[in-house]
CSV table of C-alpha atoms and ligand atoms in Angstrom, one decimal:
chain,number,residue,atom,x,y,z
A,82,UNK,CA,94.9,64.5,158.7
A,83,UNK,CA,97.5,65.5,156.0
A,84,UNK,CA,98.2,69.1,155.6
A,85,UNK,CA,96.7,71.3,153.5
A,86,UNK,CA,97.5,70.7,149.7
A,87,UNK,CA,97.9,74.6,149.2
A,88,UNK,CA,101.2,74.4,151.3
A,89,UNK,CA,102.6,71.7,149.0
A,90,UNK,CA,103.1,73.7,146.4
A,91,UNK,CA,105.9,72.4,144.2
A,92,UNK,CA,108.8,74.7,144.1
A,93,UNK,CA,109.6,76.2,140.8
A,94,UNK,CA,113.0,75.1,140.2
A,95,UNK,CA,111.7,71.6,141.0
A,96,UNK,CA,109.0,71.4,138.3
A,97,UNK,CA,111.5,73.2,135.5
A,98,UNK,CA,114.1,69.9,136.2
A,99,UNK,CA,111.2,67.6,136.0
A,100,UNK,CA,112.2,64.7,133.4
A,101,UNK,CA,108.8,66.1,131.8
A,102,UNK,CA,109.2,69.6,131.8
A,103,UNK,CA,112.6,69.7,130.8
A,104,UNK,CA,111.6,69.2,126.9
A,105,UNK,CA,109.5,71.8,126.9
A,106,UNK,CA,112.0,74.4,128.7
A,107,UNK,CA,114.4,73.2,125.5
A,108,UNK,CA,111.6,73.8,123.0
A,109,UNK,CA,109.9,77.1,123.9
A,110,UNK,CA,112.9,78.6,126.1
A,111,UNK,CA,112.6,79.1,130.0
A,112,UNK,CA,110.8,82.0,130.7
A,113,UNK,CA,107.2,81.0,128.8
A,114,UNK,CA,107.6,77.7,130.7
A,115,UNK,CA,108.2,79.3,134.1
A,116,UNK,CA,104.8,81.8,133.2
A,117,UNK,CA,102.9,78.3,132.9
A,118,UNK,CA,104.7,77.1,136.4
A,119,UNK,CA,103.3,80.3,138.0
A,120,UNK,CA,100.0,80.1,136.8
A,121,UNK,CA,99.9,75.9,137.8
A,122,UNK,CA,101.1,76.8,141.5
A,123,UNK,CA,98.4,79.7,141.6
A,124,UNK,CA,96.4,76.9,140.8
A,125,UNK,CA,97.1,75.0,143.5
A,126,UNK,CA,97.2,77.4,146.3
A,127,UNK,CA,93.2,78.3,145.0
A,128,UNK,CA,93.0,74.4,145.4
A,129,UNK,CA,91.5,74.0,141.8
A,130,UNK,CA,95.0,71.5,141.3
A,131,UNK,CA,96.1,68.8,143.1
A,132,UNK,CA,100.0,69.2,144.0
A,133,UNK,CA,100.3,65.7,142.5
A,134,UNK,CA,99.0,67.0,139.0
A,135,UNK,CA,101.5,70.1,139.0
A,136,UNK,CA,103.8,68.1,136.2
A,137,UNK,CA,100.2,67.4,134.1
A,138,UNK,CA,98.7,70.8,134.5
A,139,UNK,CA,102.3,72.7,133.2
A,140,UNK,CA,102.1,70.5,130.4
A,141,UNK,CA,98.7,71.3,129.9
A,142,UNK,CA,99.2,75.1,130.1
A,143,UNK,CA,101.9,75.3,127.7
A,144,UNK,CA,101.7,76.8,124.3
A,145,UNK,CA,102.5,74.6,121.3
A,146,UNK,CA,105.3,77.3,120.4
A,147,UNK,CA,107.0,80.3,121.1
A,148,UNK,CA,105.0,82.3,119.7
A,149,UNK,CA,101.4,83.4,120.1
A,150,UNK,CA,99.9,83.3,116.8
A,151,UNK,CA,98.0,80.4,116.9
A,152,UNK,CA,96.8,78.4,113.7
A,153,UNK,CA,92.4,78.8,113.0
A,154,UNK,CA,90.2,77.3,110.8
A,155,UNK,CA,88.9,79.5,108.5
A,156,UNK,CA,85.0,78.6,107.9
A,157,UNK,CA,83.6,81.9,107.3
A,158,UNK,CA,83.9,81.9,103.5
A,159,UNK,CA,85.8,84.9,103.2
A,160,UNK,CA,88.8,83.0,101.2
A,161,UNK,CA,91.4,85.9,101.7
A,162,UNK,CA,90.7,87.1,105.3
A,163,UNK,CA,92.6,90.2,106.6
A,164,UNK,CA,92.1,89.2,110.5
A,165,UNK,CA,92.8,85.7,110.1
A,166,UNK,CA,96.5,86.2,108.0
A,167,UNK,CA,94.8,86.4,104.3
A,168,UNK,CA,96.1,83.9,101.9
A,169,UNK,CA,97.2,80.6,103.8
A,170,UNK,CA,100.3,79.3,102.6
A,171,UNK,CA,100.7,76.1,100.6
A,172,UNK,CA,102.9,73.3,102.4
A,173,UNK,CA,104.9,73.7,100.0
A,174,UNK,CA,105.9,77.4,100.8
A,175,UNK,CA,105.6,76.5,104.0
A,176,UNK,CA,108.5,73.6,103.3
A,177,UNK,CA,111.0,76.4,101.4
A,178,UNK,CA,109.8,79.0,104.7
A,179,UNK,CA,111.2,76.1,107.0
A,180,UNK,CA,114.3,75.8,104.4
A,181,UNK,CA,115.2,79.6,104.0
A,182,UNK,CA,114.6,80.2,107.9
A,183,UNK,CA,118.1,79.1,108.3
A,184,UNK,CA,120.9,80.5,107.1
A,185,UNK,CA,120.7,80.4,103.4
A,186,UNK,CA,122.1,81.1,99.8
A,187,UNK,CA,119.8,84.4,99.1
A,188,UNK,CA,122.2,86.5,98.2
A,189,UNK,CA,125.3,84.2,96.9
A,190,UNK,CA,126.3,82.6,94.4
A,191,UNK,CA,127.5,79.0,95.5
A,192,UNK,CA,129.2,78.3,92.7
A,193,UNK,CA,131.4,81.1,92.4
A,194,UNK,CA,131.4,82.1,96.1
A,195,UNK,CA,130.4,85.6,94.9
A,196,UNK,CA,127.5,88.0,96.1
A,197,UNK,CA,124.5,86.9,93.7
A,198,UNK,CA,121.5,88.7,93.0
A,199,UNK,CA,119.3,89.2,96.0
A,200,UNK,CA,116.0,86.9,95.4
A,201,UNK,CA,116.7,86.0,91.4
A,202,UNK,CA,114.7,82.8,91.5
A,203,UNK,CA,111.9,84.2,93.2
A,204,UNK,CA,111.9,87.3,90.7
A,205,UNK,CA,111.9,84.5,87.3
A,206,UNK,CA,109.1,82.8,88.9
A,207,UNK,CA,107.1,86.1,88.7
A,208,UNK,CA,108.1,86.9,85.4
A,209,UNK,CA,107.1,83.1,84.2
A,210,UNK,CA,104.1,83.6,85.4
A,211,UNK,CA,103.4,87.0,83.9
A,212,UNK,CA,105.0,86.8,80.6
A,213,UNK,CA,104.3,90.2,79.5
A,214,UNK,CA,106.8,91.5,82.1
A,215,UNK,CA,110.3,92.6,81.2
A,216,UNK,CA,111.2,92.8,85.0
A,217,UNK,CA,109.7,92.0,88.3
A,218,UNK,CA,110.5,93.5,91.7
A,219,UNK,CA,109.0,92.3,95.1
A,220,UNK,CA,108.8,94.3,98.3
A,221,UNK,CA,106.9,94.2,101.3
A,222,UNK,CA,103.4,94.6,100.4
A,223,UNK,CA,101.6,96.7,97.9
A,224,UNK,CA,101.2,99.8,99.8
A,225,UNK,CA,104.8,99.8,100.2
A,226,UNK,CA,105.3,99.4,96.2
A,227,UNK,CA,103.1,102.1,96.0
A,228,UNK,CA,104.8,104.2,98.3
A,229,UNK,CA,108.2,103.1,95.9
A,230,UNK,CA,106.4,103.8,92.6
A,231,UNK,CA,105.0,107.5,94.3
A,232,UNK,CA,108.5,108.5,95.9
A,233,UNK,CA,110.7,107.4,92.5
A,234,UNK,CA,108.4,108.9,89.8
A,235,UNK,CA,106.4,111.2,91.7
A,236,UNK,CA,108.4,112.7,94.3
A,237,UNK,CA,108.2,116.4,93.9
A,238,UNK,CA,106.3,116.1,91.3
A,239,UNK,CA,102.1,115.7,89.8
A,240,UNK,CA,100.7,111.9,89.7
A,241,UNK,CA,97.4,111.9,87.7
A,242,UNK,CA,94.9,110.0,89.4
A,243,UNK,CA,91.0,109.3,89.1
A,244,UNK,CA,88.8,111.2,91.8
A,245,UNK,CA,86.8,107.5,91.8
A,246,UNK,CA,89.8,106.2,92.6
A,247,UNK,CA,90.7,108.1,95.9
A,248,UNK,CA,90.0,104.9,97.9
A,249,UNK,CA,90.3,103.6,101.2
A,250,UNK,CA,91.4,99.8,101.8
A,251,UNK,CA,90.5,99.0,104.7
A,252,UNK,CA,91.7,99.7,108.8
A,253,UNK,CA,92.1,103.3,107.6
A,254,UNK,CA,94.5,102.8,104.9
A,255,UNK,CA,93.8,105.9,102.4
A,256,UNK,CA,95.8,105.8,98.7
A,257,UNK,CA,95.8,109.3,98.2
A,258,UNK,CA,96.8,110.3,101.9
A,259,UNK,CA,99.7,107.6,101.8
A,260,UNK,CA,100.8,108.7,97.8
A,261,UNK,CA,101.0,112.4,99.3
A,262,UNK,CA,103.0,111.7,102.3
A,263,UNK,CA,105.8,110.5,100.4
A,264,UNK,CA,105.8,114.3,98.9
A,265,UNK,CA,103.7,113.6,95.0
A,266,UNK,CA,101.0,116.1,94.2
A,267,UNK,CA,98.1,114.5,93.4
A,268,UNK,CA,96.7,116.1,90.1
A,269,UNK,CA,92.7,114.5,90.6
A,270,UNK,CA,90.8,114.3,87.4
A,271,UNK,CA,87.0,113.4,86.4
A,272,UNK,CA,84.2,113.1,89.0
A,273,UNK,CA,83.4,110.8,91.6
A,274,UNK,CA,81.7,108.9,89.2
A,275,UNK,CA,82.8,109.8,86.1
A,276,UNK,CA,86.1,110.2,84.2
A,277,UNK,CA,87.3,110.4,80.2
A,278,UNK,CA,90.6,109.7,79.0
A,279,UNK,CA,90.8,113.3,77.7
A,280,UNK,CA,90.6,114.3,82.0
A,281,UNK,CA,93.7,112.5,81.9
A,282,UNK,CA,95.1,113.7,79.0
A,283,UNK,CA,94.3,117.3,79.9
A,284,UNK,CA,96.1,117.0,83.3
A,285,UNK,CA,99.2,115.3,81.8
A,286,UNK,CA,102.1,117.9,81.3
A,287,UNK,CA,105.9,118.5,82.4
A,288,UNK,CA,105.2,118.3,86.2
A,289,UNK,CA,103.4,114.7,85.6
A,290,UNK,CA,105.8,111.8,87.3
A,291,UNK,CA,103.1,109.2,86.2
A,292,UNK,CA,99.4,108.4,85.7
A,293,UNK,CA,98.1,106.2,88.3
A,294,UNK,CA,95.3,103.6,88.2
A,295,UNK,CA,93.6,102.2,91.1
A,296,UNK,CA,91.4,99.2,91.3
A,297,UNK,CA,88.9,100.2,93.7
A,298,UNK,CA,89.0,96.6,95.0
A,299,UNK,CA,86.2,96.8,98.1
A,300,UNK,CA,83.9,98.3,96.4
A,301,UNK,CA,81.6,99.4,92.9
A,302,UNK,CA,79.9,102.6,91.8
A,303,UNK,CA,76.6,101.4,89.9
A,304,UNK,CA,74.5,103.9,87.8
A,305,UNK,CA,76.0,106.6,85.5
A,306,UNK,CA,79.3,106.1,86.3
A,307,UNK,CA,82.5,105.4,83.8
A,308,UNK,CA,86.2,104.5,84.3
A,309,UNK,CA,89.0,104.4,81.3
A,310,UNK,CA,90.0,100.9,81.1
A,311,UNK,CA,94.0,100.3,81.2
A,312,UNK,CA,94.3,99.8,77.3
A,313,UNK,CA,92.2,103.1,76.2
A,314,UNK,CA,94.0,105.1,79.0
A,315,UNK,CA,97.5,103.6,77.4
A,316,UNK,CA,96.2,104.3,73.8
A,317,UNK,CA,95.4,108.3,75.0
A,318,UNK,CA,99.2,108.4,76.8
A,319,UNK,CA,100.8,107.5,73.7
A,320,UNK,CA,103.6,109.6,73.0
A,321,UNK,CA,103.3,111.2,76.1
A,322,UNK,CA,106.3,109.4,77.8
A,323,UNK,CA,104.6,109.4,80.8
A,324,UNK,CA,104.2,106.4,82.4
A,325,UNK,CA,101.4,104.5,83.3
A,326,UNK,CA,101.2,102.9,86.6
A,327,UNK,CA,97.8,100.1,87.5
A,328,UNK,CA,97.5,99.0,91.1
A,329,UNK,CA,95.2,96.0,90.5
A,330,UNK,CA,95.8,95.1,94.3
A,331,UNK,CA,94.6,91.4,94.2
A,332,UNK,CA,97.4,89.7,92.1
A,333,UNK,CA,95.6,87.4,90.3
A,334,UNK,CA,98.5,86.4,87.4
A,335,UNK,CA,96.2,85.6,84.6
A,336,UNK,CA,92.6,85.5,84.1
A,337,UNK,CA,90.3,83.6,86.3
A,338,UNK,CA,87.1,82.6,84.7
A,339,UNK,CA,85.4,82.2,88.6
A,340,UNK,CA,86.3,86.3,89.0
A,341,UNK,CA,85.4,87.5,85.0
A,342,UNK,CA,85.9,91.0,86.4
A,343,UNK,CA,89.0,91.1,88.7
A,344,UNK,CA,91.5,92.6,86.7
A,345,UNK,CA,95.2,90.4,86.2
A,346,UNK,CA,98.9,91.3,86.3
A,347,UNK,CA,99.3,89.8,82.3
A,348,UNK,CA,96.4,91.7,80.8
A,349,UNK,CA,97.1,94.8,82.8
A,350,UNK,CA,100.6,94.5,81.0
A,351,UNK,CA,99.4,93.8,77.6
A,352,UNK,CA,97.0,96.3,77.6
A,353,UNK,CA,99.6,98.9,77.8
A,354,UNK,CA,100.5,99.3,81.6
A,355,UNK,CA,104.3,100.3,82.1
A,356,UNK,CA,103.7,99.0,85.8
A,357,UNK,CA,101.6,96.9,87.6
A,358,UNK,CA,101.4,96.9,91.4
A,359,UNK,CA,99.5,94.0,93.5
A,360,UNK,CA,99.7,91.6,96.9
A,361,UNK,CA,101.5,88.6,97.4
A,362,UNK,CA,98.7,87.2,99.6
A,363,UNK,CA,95.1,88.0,98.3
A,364,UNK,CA,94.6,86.0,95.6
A,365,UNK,CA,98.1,85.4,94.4
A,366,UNK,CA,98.0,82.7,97.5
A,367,UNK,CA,101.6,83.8,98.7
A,368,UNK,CA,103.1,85.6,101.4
A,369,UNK,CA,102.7,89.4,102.4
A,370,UNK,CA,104.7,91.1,99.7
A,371,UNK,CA,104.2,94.0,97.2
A,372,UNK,CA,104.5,92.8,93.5
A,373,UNK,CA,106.1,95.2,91.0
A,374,UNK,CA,106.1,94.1,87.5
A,375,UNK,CA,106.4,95.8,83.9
A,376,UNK,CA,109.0,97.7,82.1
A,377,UNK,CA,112.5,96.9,82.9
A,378,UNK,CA,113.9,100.9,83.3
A,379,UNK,CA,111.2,101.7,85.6
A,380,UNK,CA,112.0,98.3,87.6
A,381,UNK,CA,114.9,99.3,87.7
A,382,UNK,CA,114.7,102.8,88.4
A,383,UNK,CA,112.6,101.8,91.6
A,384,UNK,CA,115.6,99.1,92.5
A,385,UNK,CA,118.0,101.3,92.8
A,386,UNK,CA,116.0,104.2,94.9
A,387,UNK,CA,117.4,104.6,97.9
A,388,UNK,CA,113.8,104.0,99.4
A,389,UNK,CA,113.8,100.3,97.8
A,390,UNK,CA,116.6,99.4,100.9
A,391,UNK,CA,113.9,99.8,103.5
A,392,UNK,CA,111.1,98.3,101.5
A,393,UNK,CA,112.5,95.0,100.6
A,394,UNK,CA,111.5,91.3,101.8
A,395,UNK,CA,113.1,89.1,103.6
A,396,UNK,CA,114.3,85.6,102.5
A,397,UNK,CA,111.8,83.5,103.9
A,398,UNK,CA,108.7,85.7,101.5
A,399,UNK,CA,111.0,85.5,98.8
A,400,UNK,CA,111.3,81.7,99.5
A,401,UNK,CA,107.2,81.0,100.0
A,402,UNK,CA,106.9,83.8,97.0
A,403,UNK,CA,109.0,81.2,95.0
A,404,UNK,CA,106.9,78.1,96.0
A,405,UNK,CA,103.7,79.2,95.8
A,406,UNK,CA,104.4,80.6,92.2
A,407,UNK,CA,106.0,77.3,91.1
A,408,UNK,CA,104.8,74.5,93.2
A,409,UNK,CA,101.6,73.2,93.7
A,410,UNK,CA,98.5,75.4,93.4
A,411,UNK,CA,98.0,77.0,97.1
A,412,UNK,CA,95.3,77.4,99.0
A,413,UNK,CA,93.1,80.5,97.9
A,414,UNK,CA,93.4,78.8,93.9
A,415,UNK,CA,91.8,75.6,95.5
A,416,UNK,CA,88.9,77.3,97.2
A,417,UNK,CA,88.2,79.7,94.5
A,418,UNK,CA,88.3,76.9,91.7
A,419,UNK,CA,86.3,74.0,94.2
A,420,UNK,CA,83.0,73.2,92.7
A,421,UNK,CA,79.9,73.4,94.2
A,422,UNK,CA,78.8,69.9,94.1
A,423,UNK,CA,82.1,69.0,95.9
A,424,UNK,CA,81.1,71.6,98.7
A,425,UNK,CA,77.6,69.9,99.3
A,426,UNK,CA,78.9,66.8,99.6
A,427,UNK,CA,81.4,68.0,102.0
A,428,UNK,CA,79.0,70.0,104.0
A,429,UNK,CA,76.8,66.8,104.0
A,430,UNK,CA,79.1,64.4,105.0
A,431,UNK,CA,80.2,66.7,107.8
A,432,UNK,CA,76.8,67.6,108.7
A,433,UNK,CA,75.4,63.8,108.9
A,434,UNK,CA,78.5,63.0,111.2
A,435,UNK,CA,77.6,65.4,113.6
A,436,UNK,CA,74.3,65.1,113.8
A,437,UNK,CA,74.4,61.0,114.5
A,438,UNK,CA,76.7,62.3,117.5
A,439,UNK,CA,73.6,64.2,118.5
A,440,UNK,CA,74.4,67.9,117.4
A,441,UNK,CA,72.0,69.8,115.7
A,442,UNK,CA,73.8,70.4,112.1
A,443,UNK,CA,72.1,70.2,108.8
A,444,UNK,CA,73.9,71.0,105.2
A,445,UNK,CA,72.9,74.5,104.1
A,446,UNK,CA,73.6,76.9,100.9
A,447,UNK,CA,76.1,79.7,101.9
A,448,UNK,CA,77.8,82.3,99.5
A,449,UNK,CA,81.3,82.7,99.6
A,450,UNK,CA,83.0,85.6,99.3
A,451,UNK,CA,86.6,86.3,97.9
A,452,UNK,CA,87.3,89.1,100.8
A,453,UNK,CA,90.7,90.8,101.2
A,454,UNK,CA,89.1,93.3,99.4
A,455,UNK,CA,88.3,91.2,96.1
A,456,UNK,CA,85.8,90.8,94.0
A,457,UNK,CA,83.1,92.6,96.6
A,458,UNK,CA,80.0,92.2,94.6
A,459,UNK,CA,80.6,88.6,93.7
A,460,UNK,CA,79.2,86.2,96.1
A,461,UNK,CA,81.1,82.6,95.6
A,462,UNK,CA,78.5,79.6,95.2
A,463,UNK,CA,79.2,77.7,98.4
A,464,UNK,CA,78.3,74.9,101.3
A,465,UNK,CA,78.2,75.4,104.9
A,466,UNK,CA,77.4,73.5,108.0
A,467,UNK,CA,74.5,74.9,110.1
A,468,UNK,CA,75.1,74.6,113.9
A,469,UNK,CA,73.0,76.3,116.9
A,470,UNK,CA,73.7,80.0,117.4
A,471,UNK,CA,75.3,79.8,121.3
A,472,UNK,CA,78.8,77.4,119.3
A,473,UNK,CA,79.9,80.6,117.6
A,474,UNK,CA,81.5,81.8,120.4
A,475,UNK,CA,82.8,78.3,122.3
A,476,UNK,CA,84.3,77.4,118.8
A,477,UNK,CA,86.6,80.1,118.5
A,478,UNK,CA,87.4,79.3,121.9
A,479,UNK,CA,88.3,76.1,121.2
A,480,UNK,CA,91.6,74.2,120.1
A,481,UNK,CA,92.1,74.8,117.2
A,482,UNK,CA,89.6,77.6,117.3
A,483,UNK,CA,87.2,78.1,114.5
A,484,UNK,CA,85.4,81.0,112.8
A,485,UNK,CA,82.4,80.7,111.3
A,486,UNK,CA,79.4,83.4,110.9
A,487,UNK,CA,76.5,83.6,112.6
A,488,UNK,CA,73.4,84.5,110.0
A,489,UNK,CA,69.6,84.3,110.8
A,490,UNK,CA,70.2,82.8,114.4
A,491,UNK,CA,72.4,79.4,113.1
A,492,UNK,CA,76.2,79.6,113.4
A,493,UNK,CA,77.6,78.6,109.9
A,494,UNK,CA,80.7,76.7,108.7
A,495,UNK,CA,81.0,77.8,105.1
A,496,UNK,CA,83.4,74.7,103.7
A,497,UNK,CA,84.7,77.0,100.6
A,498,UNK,CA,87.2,78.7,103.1
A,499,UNK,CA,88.5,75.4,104.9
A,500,UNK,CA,90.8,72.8,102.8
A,501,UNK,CA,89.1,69.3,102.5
A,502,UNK,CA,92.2,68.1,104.3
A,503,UNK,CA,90.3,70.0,107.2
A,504,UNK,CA,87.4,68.4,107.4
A,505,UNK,CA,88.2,65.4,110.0
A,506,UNK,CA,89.9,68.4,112.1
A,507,UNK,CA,86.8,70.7,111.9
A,508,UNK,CA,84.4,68.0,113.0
A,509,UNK,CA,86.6,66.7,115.4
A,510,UNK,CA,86.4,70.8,116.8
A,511,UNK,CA,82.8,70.7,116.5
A,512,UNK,CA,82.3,67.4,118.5
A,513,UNK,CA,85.1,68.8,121.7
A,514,UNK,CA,82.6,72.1,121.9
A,515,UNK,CA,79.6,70.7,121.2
A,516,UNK,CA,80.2,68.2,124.5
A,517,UNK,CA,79.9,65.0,122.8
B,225,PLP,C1,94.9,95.4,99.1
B,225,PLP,C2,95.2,96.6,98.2
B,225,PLP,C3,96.3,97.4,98.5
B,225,PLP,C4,97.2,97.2,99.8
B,225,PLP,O1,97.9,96.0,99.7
B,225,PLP,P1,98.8,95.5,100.9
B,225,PLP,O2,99.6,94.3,100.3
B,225,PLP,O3,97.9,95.1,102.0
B,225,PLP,O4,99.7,96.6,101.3
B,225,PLP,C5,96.7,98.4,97.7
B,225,PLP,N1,95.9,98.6,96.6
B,225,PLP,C6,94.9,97.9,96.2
B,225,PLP,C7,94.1,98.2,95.0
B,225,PLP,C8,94.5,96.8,97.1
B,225,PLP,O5,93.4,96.1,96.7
């Protein structure tokens, strides 16, 4: 009789100079490789490996990079979602990412061999986009351009803000508590549900740094309530010289006739805002970055605060910034603007495949929902594949995971929030979990 397999252990210095293994140790480096050569020869002392199938099971056990951030299909319908990454990132920011990751021309000028402006191309794209600004500036996300806007304008100083407008984001992020640490006042005006442009006008004096607007984003106040809109509340500051300053948070440039009440960075603008604060990656579509836009003293007043150093992207945001503002239209655009007949189909086609594999799916209505705190009482009209409650939990355990909702005791695939390009790859998921 042979001896037992758990002494034949393969040594790890043997496995990392395999002609197989060596690859990988190149790719992800040597110490993620060694963690899957340890967990393979646990394997095999347990017995639950052959010694022969140490090369196979590394290989199997190793991640696809060096990272662990691992890419998901998004099928809940929430287009913008904060625990999956928000916006996805068109492939062609994902192509100038790649390009900028190296070392690259952000801030010279290769035709004179001088410095050049830090991010310029990124900053015209902006301004292309949103015509009614005179300048653009981009840090790392909004809260941070608040956190700019509050420290260079308000700093020692009163910023006039909407007692309805106190809100919370999300995870525990409070505006007002994050406007006051940076050292502002906050003058509140009006009522919780209730405020006049002469509260604001009332409250403006020599201590104002700015008046600030907050789009309550995640949520509406119904019932006797009223807000000034952005063009009466610049009509009532007139000749006050104090600037007005509208954090619409969800960046959409212009209009969108599928979100008639999500407010946008060019009408903000022409409605009198001097600023205008969003995301890069809620409905913009781009990377994590804090858009500033509007009159070019404040831009630059905010540029060259000392506080601006620490707030600034890096090159590859400004890069996927740049692409998804002038390349093809990204992700979150695509889902919001599919139409509903396209979704059924989808959901149908998918649906009838898996069921003539033998799983129980069947095409269902499902309402979308623009998330990232967008839009919150507008449901998206959308498609979604209904699967048996227990494959909630195996598909995000899968590879690639995906995750769905579970609703009424079916686990659904809403199709609005995955890319049609997905489709063969979320049915191919559905058939690996589903055992077939
Ligand atoms: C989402 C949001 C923010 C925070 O944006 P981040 O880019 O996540 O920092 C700020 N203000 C409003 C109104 C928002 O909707």
């Amino acid at each position: 009789m042979s001896a037992d397999p758990r002494r034949q252990v393969p040594r790890t210095d043997t496995l990392l100079a395999d002609g197989q293994i060596v690859p990988a140790v190149e790719r992800l480096g040597r110490d993620l490789v060694k963690d899957a050569v340890r967990t393979v020869q646990e394997r095999i002392r347990a017995g639950d490996v052959a010694p022969t199938a140490a090369v196979a099971a590394v290989l199997a056990e190793l991640p696809d990079t060096a990272a662990s951030l691992r890419p998901v299909l998004n099928a809940t319908g929430v287009l913008v979602h904060t625990n999956l990454g928000r916006a996805p990132l068109s492939a062609a920011a994902l192509a100038a990412v790649a390009a900028a990751g190296g070392t690259t021309d952000v801030e010279l000028d290769l035709a004179t061999g001088r410095r050049g402006p830090r991010g310029e191309a990124a900053l015209a794209a902006l301004r292309a986009a949103v015509p009614a600004a005179e300048a653009a500036l981009v840090v790392n996300n909004c809260a941070a351009a608040l956190a700019l806007v509050a420290t260079a304008l308000g700093q020692g100083r009163e910023l006039v803000i909407a007692r309805g407008e106190l809100v919370e984001i999300g995870d525990g992020f409070r505006i007002p508590e994050l406007l006051e640490s940076t050292g502002a006042r906050l003058r509140e005006v009006g009522t919780t549900n209730r405020v006049t442009a002469e509260d604001y006008t009332r409250a403006v004096g020599p201590d104002t740094g700015a008046v600030l607007k907050v789009h309550p984003s995640n949520f509406v106040v119904r019932g006797f309530t009223r807000s000034v809109p952005v063009a009466e509340l610049a009509a009532a500051l007139t000749g006050t010289a104090v600037p007005l300053v509208a954090d619409v948070g969800s960046g959409l440039p212009a209009p969108d006739p599928v979100l008639p009440d999500e407010p946008d960075l060019q009408t903000t603008l022409a409605d009198g805002a001097d600023l205008v604060l969003a995301s890069g990656d809620k409905l913009l579509g781009g990377p994590q970055a804090g858009l500033v836009l509007g009159r070019a003293d404040l831009v630059q007043r905010l540029r060259r605060h000392p506080l601006y150093r620490a707030l600034r992207v890096d090159k590859t945001a400004l890069a996927a910034l740049e692409a998804t503002l002038r390349g093809p239209l990204p992700p979150v655009s695509r889902m919001l603007a599919a139409d509903v007949a396209g979704l059924r189909a989808r959901a149908g086609a998918l649906a009838a495949r898996l069921a003539g594999a033998g799983v129980d799916a069947v095409a269902v209505d499902s309402a979308a929902r623009v998330g990232g705190g967008g839009a919150p009482e507008h449901p998206l009209p959308s498609a979604a594949v209904s699967l048996p409650e227990e494959l909630a939990e195996l598909l995000r355990a899968g590879s690639p995971p995906v995750v769905g909702y579970v609703e009424a005791g079916r686990t659904l695939l809403d199709l609005r929030s995955v890319l049609p390009e997905s489709d063969e790859a979320l049915a191919a998921a559905v058939l690996a979990v589903a055992g077939r």
